């Protein structure tokens, strides 16, 4: 009994480390790789690729934490603090929807991969609502295609990462993550 307790504690420590590392990686790719949108507010980044990868590779907790913490901090430090609450919700919904679709359709492999491209739409919807609240409906119509492009490019990069690293699954991941992951 004592041995399993040590393994479980070690497993928790590894998941905390994975979450922190992925949150830091999301922050780095969001804060340092920014391509401003043509309309003046907002920027293109690769945070969605890392969030989707973390969710598919490590599991829902790591995906949620990496997206919510990393992207929100990047918004705050980039001068877009008014978007921080919306980013917290948008990136959390993106990760959660990806995992739930992947979990409920775990027996149908191609649906798992389609989930990569469906889940960024939850992020787009959240930002659409934030654009309406902050700037008005016209701005939301103009800005949302940029968010769709960002989410789908991120899904392509996440797919490449997941396909490339599918044999290198960490040995300390829980059985649920291994069973329900994309790989």
CSV table of C-alpha atoms in Angstrom, one decimal:
chain,number,residue,atom,x,y,z
A,1,UNK,CA,0.0,0.0,0.0
A,2,UNK,CA,2.8,2.4,0.8
A,3,UNK,CA,4.4,1.8,-2.6
A,4,UNK,CA,1.3,2.8,-4.5
A,5,UNK,CA,1.0,5.9,-2.5
A,6,UNK,CA,4.5,7.0,-3.5
A,7,UNK,CA,3.6,6.3,-7.2
A,8,UNK,CA,0.4,8.3,-7.0
A,9,UNK,CA,2.3,11.2,-5.4
A,10,UNK,CA,5.0,11.0,-8.0
A,11,UNK,CA,2.3,10.9,-10.7
A,12,UNK,CA,0.7,14.0,-9.3
A,13,UNK,CA,4.0,15.8,-9.2
A,14,UNK,CA,4.6,14.9,-12.9
A,15,UNK,CA,1.2,16.2,-13.9
A,16,UNK,CA,1.9,19.5,-12.0
A,17,UNK,CA,5.2,19.8,-13.8
A,18,UNK,CA,3.6,19.0,-17.2
A,19,UNK,CA,1.0,21.6,-16.5
A,20,UNK,CA,3.5,24.3,-15.5
A,21,UNK,CA,5.7,23.5,-18.5
A,22,UNK,CA,2.9,23.7,-21.0
A,23,UNK,CA,1.5,26.9,-19.4
A,24,UNK,CA,5.0,28.4,-19.8
A,25,UNK,CA,5.2,27.2,-23.4
A,26,UNK,CA,1.8,28.7,-24.2
A,27,UNK,CA,2.9,32.0,-22.7
A,28,UNK,CA,6.1,32.0,-24.7
A,29,UNK,CA,4.4,31.2,-28.1
A,30,UNK,CA,1.7,33.7,-27.3
A,31,UNK,CA,3.8,36.6,-26.0
A,32,UNK,CA,6.8,36.3,-28.3
A,33,UNK,CA,5.2,35.2,-31.5
A,34,UNK,CA,2.6,37.8,-32.3
A,35,UNK,CA,1.4,38.9,-35.7
A,36,UNK,CA,-1.0,41.9,-35.3
A,37,UNK,CA,-4.4,41.7,-37.0
A,38,UNK,CA,-5.1,44.1,-39.7
A,39,UNK,CA,-7.8,45.8,-37.8
A,40,UNK,CA,-5.5,47.1,-35.1
A,41,UNK,CA,-6.7,45.1,-32.0
A,42,UNK,CA,-5.6,41.6,-31.4
A,43,UNK,CA,-2.8,39.4,-32.8
A,44,UNK,CA,-2.2,36.0,-34.4
A,45,UNK,CA,-0.3,33.5,-32.2
A,46,UNK,CA,0.3,29.8,-31.9
A,47,UNK,CA,-1.2,29.3,-28.5
A,48,UNK,CA,-4.0,27.0,-29.8
A,49,UNK,CA,-1.5,24.6,-31.2
A,50,UNK,CA,0.2,24.1,-27.8
A,51,UNK,CA,-3.2,24.0,-25.9
A,52,UNK,CA,-4.6,21.3,-28.2
A,53,UNK,CA,-1.4,19.4,-28.1
A,54,UNK,CA,-1.3,19.5,-24.3
A,55,UNK,CA,-4.9,18.3,-24.1
A,56,UNK,CA,-4.4,15.5,-26.6
A,57,UNK,CA,-1.0,14.4,-25.3
A,58,UNK,CA,-1.1,14.8,-21.6
A,59,UNK,CA,-4.8,15.1,-20.8
A,60,UNK,CA,-7.6,17.6,-19.9
A,61,UNK,CA,-6.0,19.0,-16.7
A,62,UNK,CA,-2.8,19.9,-18.5
A,63,UNK,CA,-4.6,21.4,-21.5
A,64,UNK,CA,-6.9,23.5,-19.3
A,65,UNK,CA,-4.2,24.8,-17.1
A,66,UNK,CA,-1.8,25.5,-20.0
A,67,UNK,CA,-4.5,27.4,-22.0
A,68,UNK,CA,-6.1,29.3,-19.2
A,69,UNK,CA,-2.9,30.4,-17.4
A,70,UNK,CA,-0.4,30.8,-20.2
A,71,UNK,CA,-2.7,32.6,-22.7
A,72,UNK,CA,-4.3,34.8,-20.0
A,73,UNK,CA,-0.9,35.9,-18.7
A,74,UNK,CA,0.3,36.6,-22.3
A,75,UNK,CA,-2.8,38.9,-22.8
A,76,UNK,CA,-2.1,40.7,-19.6
A,77,UNK,CA,1.6,41.3,-20.3
A,78,UNK,CA,0.9,42.2,-24.0
A,79,UNK,CA,-1.3,45.1,-23.0
A,80,UNK,CA,-4.6,43.3,-23.8
A,81,UNK,CA,-5.8,43.0,-20.2
A,82,UNK,CA,-9.4,43.8,-21.2
A,83,UNK,CA,-9.4,40.5,-23.1
A,84,UNK,CA,-7.9,38.4,-20.2
A,85,UNK,CA,-11.3,37.2,-18.7
A,86,UNK,CA,-12.5,36.3,-22.2
A,87,UNK,CA,-9.2,34.5,-22.9
A,88,UNK,CA,-9.5,32.6,-19.7
A,89,UNK,CA,-12.9,31.3,-20.8
A,90,UNK,CA,-12.1,30.9,-24.5
A,91,UNK,CA,-8.9,28.8,-24.0
A,92,UNK,CA,-10.6,26.7,-21.3
A,93,UNK,CA,-13.6,26.0,-23.5
A,94,UNK,CA,-11.3,25.1,-26.4
A,95,UNK,CA,-9.4,22.6,-24.3
A,96,UNK,CA,-12.4,21.2,-22.6
A,97,UNK,CA,-14.4,20.8,-25.8
A,98,UNK,CA,-11.5,19.0,-27.4
A,99,UNK,CA,-11.2,16.6,-24.6
A,100,UNK,CA,-14.9,15.9,-24.3
A,101,UNK,CA,-15.3,15.2,-28.0
A,102,UNK,CA,-12.2,13.0,-27.9
A,103,UNK,CA,-13.5,11.2,-24.9
A,104,UNK,CA,-17.1,10.5,-26.0
A,105,UNK,CA,-16.0,9.4,-29.5
A,106,UNK,CA,-12.9,7.5,-28.3
A,107,UNK,CA,-13.9,4.4,-30.4
A,108,UNK,CA,-14.1,6.4,-33.6
A,109,UNK,CA,-10.5,7.4,-34.5
A,110,UNK,CA,-11.2,10.0,-37.2
A,111,UNK,CA,-13.7,11.9,-35.0
A,112,UNK,CA,-10.8,12.4,-32.5
A,113,UNK,CA,-8.8,14.1,-35.2
A,114,UNK,CA,-11.8,16.1,-36.4
A,115,UNK,CA,-12.2,17.3,-32.7
A,116,UNK,CA,-8.9,19.2,-33.2
A,117,UNK,CA,-10.6,21.3,-35.8
A,118,UNK,CA,-14.0,21.7,-34.1
A,119,UNK,CA,-12.8,22.8,-30.7
A,120,UNK,CA,-11.1,26.1,-31.8
A,121,UNK,CA,-14.6,27.2,-32.8
A,122,UNK,CA,-15.5,27.4,-29.1
A,123,UNK,CA,-12.6,29.8,-28.7
A,124,UNK,CA,-13.9,31.8,-31.7
A,125,UNK,CA,-17.4,32.0,-30.3
A,126,UNK,CA,-16.1,33.3,-27.0
A,127,UNK,CA,-14.0,35.9,-28.6
A,128,UNK,CA,-16.9,36.9,-30.9
A,129,UNK,CA,-19.0,37.6,-27.8
A,130,UNK,CA,-16.1,39.6,-26.3
A,131,UNK,CA,-15.7,41.7,-29.4
A,132,UNK,CA,-19.4,42.5,-29.3
A,133,UNK,CA,-19.2,43.5,-25.6
A,134,UNK,CA,-16.0,45.6,-26.0
A,135,UNK,CA,-16.2,47.0,-29.5
A,136,UNK,CA,-19.6,46.3,-31.2
A,137,UNK,CA,-21.1,43.9,-33.7
A,138,UNK,CA,-19.3,45.2,-36.8
A,139,UNK,CA,-15.9,44.7,-35.2
A,140,UNK,CA,-16.9,41.2,-34.2
A,141,UNK,CA,-17.7,40.3,-37.8
A,142,UNK,CA,-14.4,41.7,-39.1
A,143,UNK,CA,-12.2,40.1,-36.4
A,144,UNK,CA,-13.7,36.6,-36.2
A,145,UNK,CA,-12.2,35.3,-39.5
A,146,UNK,CA,-8.8,36.0,-38.0
A,147,UNK,CA,-9.6,34.0,-35.0
A,148,UNK,CA,-10.9,31.1,-37.1
A,149,UNK,CA,-7.7,31.2,-39.1
A,150,UNK,CA,-5.6,31.2,-35.9
A,151,UNK,CA,-7.6,28.3,-34.4
A,152,UNK,CA,-7.4,26.1,-37.5
A,153,UNK,CA,-3.7,26.7,-38.1
A,154,UNK,CA,-3.2,25.9,-34.5
A,155,UNK,CA,-5.1,22.6,-35.0
A,156,UNK,CA,-2.9,21.7,-38.0
A,157,UNK,CA,0.3,22.3,-35.9
A,158,UNK,CA,-1.2,20.3,-33.0
A,159,UNK,CA,-2.0,17.5,-35.3
A,160,UNK,CA,1.6,17.5,-36.6
A,161,UNK,CA,2.9,17.5,-33.0
A,162,UNK,CA,0.6,14.7,-31.9
A,163,UNK,CA,1.3,12.5,-35.0
A,164,UNK,CA,5.0,13.1,-34.6
A,165,UNK,CA,5.2,12.3,-30.8
A,166,UNK,CA,2.6,9.6,-30.7
A,167,UNK,CA,5.1,6.9,-29.7
A,168,UNK,CA,6.8,9.0,-27.0
A,169,UNK,CA,3.9,9.1,-24.5
A,170,UNK,CA,5.3,9.9,-21.0
A,171,UNK,CA,5.4,6.9,-18.8
A,172,UNK,CA,3.9,8.7,-15.8
A,173,UNK,CA,0.7,9.7,-17.5
A,174,UNK,CA,-2.4,8.2,-15.9
A,175,UNK,CA,-4.1,5.3,-17.5
A,176,UNK,CA,-7.1,7.5,-18.3
A,177,UNK,CA,-5.0,9.8,-20.3
A,178,UNK,CA,-3.3,7.0,-22.2
A,179,UNK,CA,-6.6,5.3,-22.9
A,180,UNK,CA,-8.4,8.4,-24.0
A,181,UNK,CA,-5.6,10.4,-25.6
A,182,UNK,CA,-5.4,10.9,-29.3
A,183,UNK,CA,-2.3,8.8,-29.6
